[in-house]
Coordinates of C-alpha atoms and ligand atoms in Angstrom, one line a residue:
Chain A
M156 CA -76.6 -12.4 -50.2
R157 CA -73.0 -12.6 -48.4
T158 CA -70.4 -12.3 -50.7
K159 CA -67.3 -12.2 -48.7
K160 CA -66.3 -15.2 -47.0
Q161 CA -65.9 -14.6 -43.3
A162 CA -62.9 -15.7 -40.8
L163 CA -63.1 -15.3 -37.1
L164 CA -60.1 -15.6 -34.7
L165 CA -60.8 -16.3 -31.0
V166 CA -57.8 -15.6 -28.8
G167 CA -57.8 -17.9 -25.7
S168 CA -54.8 -16.4 -24.0
P169 CA -56.1 -15.2 -20.5
G170 CA -56.2 -11.4 -20.2
K171 CA -53.6 -10.6 -22.5
E172 CA -54.0 -8.7 -26.0
N173 CA -50.2 -9.1 -26.3
S174 CA -49.4 -12.9 -26.2
T175 CA -48.0 -15.6 -28.6
S176 CA -51.3 -16.9 -29.3
A177 CA -52.4 -13.2 -30.4
S178 CA -49.2 -12.9 -32.5
L179 CA -49.7 -16.1 -34.2
G180 CA -53.5 -15.6 -34.7
T181 CA -53.3 -12.3 -35.7
F182 CA -50.8 -13.0 -38.7
L183 CA -53.0 -15.8 -40.1
I184 CA -56.2 -13.7 -40.0
E185 CA -54.3 -10.9 -41.8
K186 CA -53.1 -13.4 -44.4
L187 CA -56.9 -14.3 -44.9
Q188 CA -57.8 -10.7 -45.2
D189 CA -55.4 -10.5 -48.2
H190 CA -57.2 -13.5 -49.5
G191 CA -60.5 -11.5 -49.5
F192 CA -61.9 -12.6 -46.3
K193 CA -64.0 -10.5 -44.1
T194 CA -62.4 -10.9 -40.6
D195 CA -63.0 -10.4 -36.9
V196 CA -60.9 -10.7 -33.9
L197 CA -62.3 -11.8 -30.3
F198 CA -60.5 -12.1 -27.1
I199 CA -62.2 -15.1 -25.2
Y200 CA -61.4 -13.6 -21.7
K201 CA -63.9 -10.7 -22.8
S202 CA -66.2 -12.5 -24.9
I203 CA -67.4 -14.9 -22.0
R204 CA -67.6 -12.3 -19.2
Q205 CA -71.4 -11.2 -19.9
D206 CA -74.4 -12.5 -21.6
D207 CA -74.3 -9.9 -24.2
S208 CA -70.7 -10.6 -25.0
K209 CA -71.3 -14.3 -25.1
R210 CA -74.3 -13.5 -27.5
A211 CA -72.1 -11.5 -29.8
L212 CA -69.5 -14.4 -29.7
L213 CA -72.1 -16.8 -30.7
G214 CA -73.4 -14.6 -33.3
K215 CA -69.9 -14.2 -34.8
V216 CA -69.2 -18.0 -34.7
R217 CA -72.8 -18.8 -36.4
Q218 CA -71.8 -16.4 -39.2
A219 CA -68.2 -17.5 -39.8
D220 CA -66.9 -19.8 -42.5
V221 CA -63.6 -20.3 -40.8
V222 CA -63.1 -20.3 -37.2
V223 CA -59.4 -20.1 -35.8
I224 CA -58.8 -20.7 -32.3
A225 CA -55.4 -19.6 -30.9
F226 CA -54.3 -20.5 -27.4
P227 CA -51.6 -21.5 -25.1
L228 CA -51.1 -25.0 -23.6
Y229 CA -52.2 -24.8 -20.0
V230 CA -51.5 -28.2 -17.8
D231 CA -51.4 -30.1 -20.9
S232 CA -54.7 -29.1 -22.4
L233 CA -56.7 -26.2 -23.3
P234 CA -56.8 -23.0 -20.7
Y235 CA -60.1 -22.6 -18.7
L236 CA -61.3 -19.8 -20.8
V237 CA -61.0 -21.9 -24.0
V238 CA -62.7 -24.9 -22.4
K239 CA -65.5 -22.7 -21.2
S240 CA -66.1 -20.9 -24.6
L241 CA -66.2 -24.3 -26.5
E242 CA -68.8 -25.5 -24.0
I243 CA -70.9 -22.3 -24.5
I244 CA -70.5 -22.8 -28.6
A245 CA -71.4 -26.6 -28.3
K246 CA -74.8 -25.8 -26.1
D247 CA -75.6 -23.2 -28.8
R248 CA -75.1 -25.7 -31.6
K249 CA -77.1 -28.3 -30.0
E250 CA -79.9 -26.2 -30.8
K251 CA -78.9 -25.3 -34.5
I252 CA -76.0 -26.0 -36.6
P253 CA -75.6 -23.5 -39.6
K254 CA -76.4 -25.1 -42.8
T255 CA -73.5 -23.6 -44.7
E256 CA -69.7 -25.5 -44.3
Q257 CA -67.8 -24.2 -41.3
S258 CA -64.2 -25.2 -40.8
L259 CA -62.4 -25.0 -37.4
L260 CA -58.5 -24.7 -37.2
C261 CA -56.6 -24.6 -34.0
I262 CA -53.1 -23.0 -33.2
V263 CA -51.6 -24.0 -29.9
N264 CA -48.3 -23.0 -28.4
N265 CA -46.7 -24.0 -25.2
G266 CA -43.8 -23.1 -22.8
F267 CA -41.8 -26.4 -23.1
P268 CA -39.7 -26.6 -26.2
E269 CA -41.5 -29.9 -27.7
A270 CA -44.3 -28.8 -30.1
S271 CA -45.6 -32.5 -29.7
Q272 CA -46.7 -31.7 -26.2
N273 CA -49.6 -29.8 -27.6
D274 CA -50.9 -32.9 -29.2
T275 CA -53.6 -33.6 -26.7
A276 CA -55.0 -30.3 -27.0
I277 CA -55.2 -30.6 -30.7
A278 CA -57.0 -33.9 -30.2
I279 CA -59.5 -32.1 -28.1
C280 CA -60.2 -29.3 -30.5
H281 CA -60.7 -32.0 -33.2
R282 CA -63.1 -33.7 -31.0
F283 CA -64.8 -30.6 -30.5
A284 CA -65.3 -29.9 -34.1
A285 CA -66.5 -33.5 -34.6
E286 CA -69.1 -33.3 -31.9
T287 CA -70.2 -29.8 -33.1
G288 CA -70.7 -30.1 -36.7
F289 CA -67.6 -28.0 -37.8
K290 CA -65.1 -29.4 -40.6
W291 CA -61.9 -30.0 -39.1
A292 CA -59.2 -27.9 -40.8
G293 CA -56.3 -29.0 -38.8
G294 CA -54.2 -28.1 -35.8
L295 CA -50.8 -26.3 -35.7
A296 CA -48.4 -26.5 -32.7
L297 CA -45.5 -24.3 -31.8
G298 CA -43.2 -25.3 -29.1
G299 CA -41.2 -22.8 -27.1
G300 CA -43.7 -20.2 -27.7
G301 CA -42.0 -17.5 -25.5
A302 CA -39.5 -17.2 -28.5
I303 CA -42.3 -15.1 -30.1
G304 CA -43.9 -13.6 -27.1
D305 CA -46.0 -10.7 -27.8
K306 CA -44.0 -9.4 -30.8
P307 CA -46.0 -9.1 -33.9
L308 CA -44.5 -11.6 -36.5
S309 CA -43.8 -8.7 -38.9
G310 CA -41.4 -7.6 -36.6
I311 CA -39.3 -10.6 -36.1
K312 CA -39.4 -12.1 -39.6
S313 CA -36.0 -13.8 -39.8
R314 CA -36.5 -15.4 -36.2
A315 CA -40.2 -16.4 -37.1
R316 CA -39.4 -17.3 -40.7
N317 CA -40.9 -20.9 -40.4
V318 CA -43.8 -19.9 -38.4
I319 CA -44.7 -17.2 -41.0
K320 CA -44.1 -19.8 -43.8
S321 CA -46.4 -22.2 -41.9
L322 CA -49.3 -19.5 -41.5
E323 CA -49.0 -18.5 -45.4
I324 CA -49.4 -22.2 -46.4
T325 CA -52.3 -22.5 -43.7
A326 CA -54.0 -19.2 -45.2
N327 CA -53.8 -20.6 -48.7
S328 CA -55.3 -24.2 -47.6
L329 CA -58.1 -22.4 -45.8
N330 CA -58.9 -20.2 -48.8
S331 CA -59.0 -23.0 -51.2
R332 CA -60.8 -25.4 -48.7
V333 CA -58.1 -28.1 -49.0
P334 CA -56.8 -30.1 -46.1
L335 CA -53.8 -28.5 -44.0
P336 CA -50.6 -29.7 -45.8
Q337 CA -48.1 -31.5 -43.5
E338 CA -45.5 -28.9 -44.3
A339 CA -47.5 -26.2 -42.6
I340 CA -47.6 -28.5 -39.4
T341 CA -43.8 -29.5 -39.8
L342 CA -42.9 -25.8 -40.3
M343 CA -44.7 -24.5 -37.2
A344 CA -43.3 -27.3 -35.1
R345 CA -39.6 -26.6 -36.0
P346 CA -37.8 -24.9 -32.9
I347 CA -37.2 -21.3 -33.2
V348 CA -34.0 -21.6 -31.3
P349 CA -32.2 -24.6 -30.3
K350 CA -33.6 -26.6 -27.2
W351 CA -30.5 -25.8 -25.1
L352 CA -30.5 -22.1 -25.9
Y353 CA -34.3 -21.7 -25.3
L354 CA -33.8 -23.4 -22.0
L355 CA -30.9 -21.2 -21.0
I356 CA -32.6 -18.0 -22.0
A357 CA -35.7 -19.1 -20.1
T358 CA -33.9 -19.9 -17.0
I359 CA -31.9 -16.6 -17.1
G360 CA -35.3 -15.0 -17.8
W361 CA -36.9 -16.5 -14.8
K362 CA -33.7 -15.3 -12.5
K363 CA -33.8 -11.9 -13.8
T364 CA -37.4 -11.4 -13.1
A365 CA -36.9 -12.7 -9.5
K366 CA -34.0 -10.4 -8.9
K367 CA -36.5 -7.4 -9.8
F368 CA -39.1 -8.7 -7.3
N369 CA -36.2 -9.3 -4.7
T370 CA -37.2 -12.9 -4.6
H371 CA -34.4 -14.5 -6.1
K372 CA -33.5 -16.3 -2.7
N373 CA -37.0 -17.5 -2.3
L374 CA -37.8 -19.2 -5.5
Y375 CA -37.6 -22.8 -4.2
D376 CA -40.2 -21.9 -1.0
R377 CA -42.7 -24.3 -0.2
P378 CA -45.4 -22.2 1.4
F379 CA -48.0 -25.1 1.8
L380 CA -45.7 -27.3 3.8
S381 CA -46.9 -25.8 7.2
Chain B
M179 CA -54.1 -40.6 4.9
K180 CA -56.1 -37.7 3.2
A181 CA -57.8 -37.3 -0.1
S182 CA -59.2 -34.3 -1.8
I183 CA -62.0 -34.5 -4.2
L184 CA -62.2 -31.8 -7.0
D185 CA -65.6 -32.2 -8.3
G186 CA -65.8 -30.8 -11.8
L187 CA -69.5 -32.1 -12.6
G188 CA -71.9 -29.4 -13.9
K189 CA -74.4 -27.6 -11.8
G190 CA -77.6 -29.5 -11.9
D191 CA -75.8 -32.9 -12.7
I192 CA -77.9 -34.4 -10.0
A193 CA -77.8 -37.9 -11.6
M194 CA -74.0 -38.2 -10.9
N195 CA -74.2 -36.5 -7.5
N196 CA -74.0 -39.8 -5.8
I197 CA -70.6 -40.6 -7.4
H198 CA -69.0 -38.1 -4.9
K199 CA -71.1 -39.6 -2.1
M200 CA -69.9 -43.2 -2.8
I201 CA -66.2 -42.0 -3.1
I202 CA -66.7 -40.3 0.3
H203 CA -68.2 -43.3 1.9
E204 CA -65.5 -45.7 0.7
L205 CA -62.6 -43.4 1.8
M206 CA -64.3 -43.0 5.4
E207 CA -64.5 -46.8 5.5
I208 CA -60.8 -47.1 5.1
E209 CA -60.4 -44.2 7.6
W210 CA -58.8 -41.6 5.2
K211 CA -59.8 -38.0 5.6
V212 CA -61.5 -36.3 2.9
E213 CA -61.8 -32.7 1.7
S214 CA -64.3 -32.1 -1.0
F215 CA -64.6 -29.3 -3.4
I216 CA -67.9 -28.6 -5.4
L217 CA -66.3 -26.7 -7.8
H218 CA -69.2 -25.2 -9.6
D219 CA -70.2 -23.8 -6.2
M220 CA -67.2 -21.9 -5.5
K221 CA -65.8 -18.6 -6.7
I222 CA -62.4 -19.4 -8.4
T223 CA -60.5 -16.7 -10.6
H224 CA -59.2 -18.2 -13.5
C225 CA -55.4 -18.0 -14.0
L226 CA -54.1 -14.9 -15.7
G227 CA -50.9 -16.5 -16.8
C228 CA -48.9 -13.8 -14.9
F229 CA -46.4 -16.3 -13.6
E230 CA -46.4 -14.2 -10.4
C231 CA -46.9 -17.6 -8.4
W232 CA -43.3 -18.4 -9.6
M233 CA -41.6 -15.0 -9.3
K234 CA -43.3 -12.5 -7.2
T235 CA -44.7 -14.7 -4.5
P236 CA -43.0 -18.0 -5.0
G237 CA -45.5 -20.9 -4.6
I238 CA -48.7 -19.1 -4.2
C239 CA -51.0 -17.4 -6.5
R240 CA -51.8 -13.6 -6.1
F241 CA -55.4 -14.3 -5.7
D242 CA -56.6 -15.5 -2.1
D243 CA -59.7 -17.4 -3.0
A244 CA -60.7 -21.2 -3.2
G245 CA -58.2 -21.6 -6.1
R246 CA -55.5 -21.0 -3.5
K247 CA -57.2 -23.3 -1.0
I248 CA -57.4 -26.0 -3.6
A249 CA -53.7 -25.8 -4.4
K250 CA -53.0 -26.1 -0.9
S251 CA -55.2 -28.9 -0.2
F252 CA -53.8 -30.8 -3.4
I253 CA -50.2 -30.6 -2.1
Q254 CA -51.3 -31.8 1.4
S255 CA -53.2 -34.9 0.2
D256 CA -52.0 -38.4 -0.4
L257 CA -54.7 -38.6 -3.2
V258 CA -56.5 -36.2 -5.5
I259 CA -59.6 -37.3 -7.2
F260 CA -60.8 -35.6 -10.3
L261 CA -64.5 -35.8 -11.3
T262 CA -65.4 -34.6 -14.6
P263 CA -67.7 -34.9 -17.7
V264 CA -65.6 -36.0 -20.3
T265 CA -65.7 -32.7 -22.4
F266 CA -64.5 -33.2 -25.9
G267 CA -62.2 -35.7 -24.6
G268 CA -60.9 -33.5 -21.9
Y269 CA -61.8 -31.8 -18.6
S270 CA -64.8 -29.7 -17.8
S271 CA -64.2 -25.9 -17.6
E272 CA -65.0 -26.3 -13.8
L273 CA -62.3 -28.7 -13.1
K274 CA -60.0 -26.8 -15.4
K275 CA -60.5 -23.6 -13.8
A276 CA -59.2 -25.2 -10.5
L277 CA -56.3 -27.0 -12.3
D278 CA -54.9 -24.1 -14.1
R279 CA -54.3 -22.7 -10.5
I280 CA -52.0 -25.4 -9.4
I281 CA -48.8 -24.7 -11.4
C282 CA -47.7 -22.8 -8.4
L283 CA -47.0 -26.4 -7.2
D284 CA -44.2 -26.9 -9.5
L285 CA -41.1 -24.9 -9.9
P286 CA -40.4 -22.6 -13.0
F287 CA -37.1 -24.4 -13.6
F288 CA -36.6 -27.3 -16.0
K289 CA -35.5 -30.9 -16.2
R290 CA -35.4 -33.6 -18.8
Y291 CA -37.7 -36.5 -18.5
N292 CA -38.0 -39.4 -21.0
G293 CA -36.4 -37.0 -23.7
E294 CA -38.9 -34.4 -22.9
V295 CA -38.5 -31.0 -20.9
H296 CA -40.9 -30.7 -17.7
H297 CA -40.6 -28.6 -14.6
K298 CA -38.7 -29.3 -11.5
M299 CA -40.6 -30.4 -8.3
R300 CA -41.2 -27.6 -5.8
Y301 CA -42.3 -30.2 -3.0
K302 CA -40.9 -33.5 -2.0
K303 CA -44.0 -35.5 -2.2
Y304 CA -47.0 -35.1 -4.5
P305 CA -50.4 -36.8 -4.2
G306 CA -51.5 -39.7 -6.3
F307 CA -54.4 -39.1 -8.9
M308 CA -57.6 -40.7 -9.5
V309 CA -59.4 -39.4 -12.4
A310 CA -63.1 -40.5 -13.1
G311 CA -64.5 -39.3 -16.4
I312 CA -68.2 -39.3 -16.9
L313 CA -69.6 -40.3 -20.6
P314 CA -73.3 -40.8 -21.7
E315 CA -72.0 -44.1 -23.2
A316 CA -68.7 -45.7 -24.3
D317 CA -66.6 -43.5 -26.6
P318 CA -63.3 -45.0 -27.6
E319 CA -62.0 -41.8 -29.2
S320 CA -63.0 -39.5 -26.2
E321 CA -61.8 -42.2 -23.8
R322 CA -58.3 -42.5 -25.7
I323 CA -57.9 -38.6 -25.5
F324 CA -59.0 -38.6 -21.8
K325 CA -56.4 -41.3 -20.8
T326 CA -53.6 -39.6 -22.7
L327 CA -54.5 -36.2 -20.9
V328 CA -54.2 -38.0 -17.5
E329 CA -50.8 -39.6 -18.4
R330 CA -49.6 -36.1 -19.6
N331 CA -50.8 -34.6 -16.2
A332 CA -48.7 -37.3 -14.4
L333 CA -45.6 -36.2 -16.3
N334 CA -46.1 -32.8 -14.8
F335 CA -47.4 -33.5 -11.3
F336 CA -45.4 -36.3 -10.2
P337 CA -48.0 -38.6 -8.7
P338 CA -46.6 -41.8 -7.1
A339 CA -49.4 -43.6 -8.5
H340 CA -52.4 -42.6 -10.8
V341 CA -55.4 -44.3 -12.2
S342 CA -58.3 -43.3 -14.5
G343 CA -61.5 -44.7 -15.6
F344 CA -65.0 -44.0 -17.0
I345 CA -68.5 -44.0 -15.6
Y346 CA -71.4 -44.3 -18.1
R347 CA -74.6 -42.3 -17.3
Y348 CA -76.7 -45.4 -18.2
Q349 CA -75.1 -47.7 -15.6
S350 CA -76.9 -49.0 -12.7
Q351 CA -75.6 -48.0 -9.1
E352 CA -74.0 -51.3 -8.7
E353 CA -72.1 -50.8 -11.7
I354 CA -70.9 -47.5 -10.9
Q355 CA -69.8 -48.8 -7.5
K356 CA -67.9 -51.4 -9.0
T357 CA -65.9 -48.8 -11.1
I358 CA -65.3 -46.7 -8.1
N359 CA -64.1 -49.6 -6.0
T360 CA -61.6 -50.7 -8.8
L361 CA -60.4 -47.0 -9.1
L362 CA -59.9 -46.6 -5.6
G363 CA -57.6 -49.8 -5.5
V364 CA -55.1 -46.9 -6.0
T365 CA -55.3 -45.9 -2.2
E366 CA -53.6 -49.3 -1.4
T367 CA -50.8 -48.6 -3.8
I368 CA -50.6 -45.1 -2.3
T369 CA -50.6 -46.3 1.2
S370 CA -47.8 -49.2 0.6
I371 CA -45.7 -46.5 -1.0
T372 CA -46.0 -44.2 1.8
N373 CA -45.6 -46.8 4.7
Ligands
LIG506 C1 -51.5 -22.2 -15.8 C2 -50.5 -22.4 -17.0 C3 -50.2 -23.7 -17.2 C4 -49.4 -24.0 -18.3 N1 -49.2 -25.4 -18.5 C5 -48.1 -25.7 -19.8 C6 -48.0 -27.0 -20.0 O1 -48.7 -28.1 -19.5 N2 -47.0 -27.4 -20.8 C7 -46.1 -26.5 -21.6 O2 -45.4 -26.6 -22.3 N3 -46.5 -25.0 -21.2 C8 -47.5 -24.8 -20.1 N4 -47.7 -23.5 -20.0 C9 -46.7 -22.2 -20.6 C10 -47.6 -21.6 -21.6 O3 -48.2 -22.4 -22.7 C11 -46.5 -20.6 -22.4 O4 -46.1 -19.9 -21.3 C12 -47.3 -20.0 -23.6 O5 -46.2 -19.6 -24.6 C13 -48.1 -18.9 -23.3 O6 -48.8 -18.5 -24.5 P1 -49.5 -17.1 -24.7 O7 -48.3 -15.9 -24.7 O8 -50.3 -17.2 -26.1 O9 -50.4 -17.0 -23.4 C14 -48.5 -23.0 -19.0 C15 -48.7 -21.7 -18.5 C16 -49.6 -21.4 -17.4 C17 -49.8 -20.0 -16.9

């Protein structure tokens, strides 16, 4: 008999242990640990590489009471890695859906400052849940994800206070199996820094990086014209 | 005029193979050049999210593979056609792998459009889109999500015209042909804008 509830975090940012997705997802999973969950974290880029890692992924998904997918918005939807993993999980669940109730929650962050640009990606995850027999636990969207970057939330408590509050509320709701409160969604969507400042910092950041690569005069190149 | 077809149908999706052929046939009839990419047959490295295509080698991804060829063909086309099974309301992983590699066609810098932030254009001219989603049968919720996704892509990749529609697996050849012809109506709009 299994006593502890199990939560699985799938991180869908490509090839990076250090990402906004990992920071957000890890914080939530640690909160679930505090609630007594047994937890696991998998990085999708590793999990879909080989047959045995795919099998391990499917095994963990079958076992989980709660699955959290944290990923960046790529071209207005889920990154390739996340779509691929959902296809693999859906195929597995065609054969057999576990009898116990399993919840699915997603956390999406994007580069543009508006959290609402993640709505389509959340709708896709919701649809995936409906088609594969997960109970939909809701979707959180963070705009201007670069303001978190690869920093653990515990290290940027003041800047990330709304994000932290949102994830704490989310952990409570997952633990007590109630629908995600609107407050959690609203807090996560609140800009971390004002839009104008975010854009200014991002633009300065691009220019600085270009200077480092000595490409600052070539940033507007059109290599495919010829 | 030139069209690129990004065929994101799965390996072994033979039933839908003919759609690709029908589209090529129609485009040849109106004397368009066609470049086809059968994505499941190609080795495409997935985007690593490193942004080197904006910073280190502006406009080009570090991986010199089919993903780079597709980005080049995309921007050199007048129309890009996406074929994909509607996958939870979105695109298939095959198609998504190729699309994640085209952000090099935009600039890293921002502009505001309709109250939202988007990227600035790297190129002066971008291709139109025609997006055909394949479904077993009509599915209003998936179709709504899919159409929204195409609209969102249109905000980020500046097509002069775009259209999306659905093909159902149970449909006859005639019905499929009719949908394709309707969708390809976008070529007329693009031709009239170009000339
Ligand atoms: C290929 C690619 C496509 C992207 N597409 C979008 C997009 O459509 N909209 C957006 O707001 N940000 C987009 N972004 C930016 C990422 O969502 C943003 O950098 C995010 O904070 C990365 O999160 P991570 O650290 O968890 O990977 C894109 C980034 C990449 C590399």
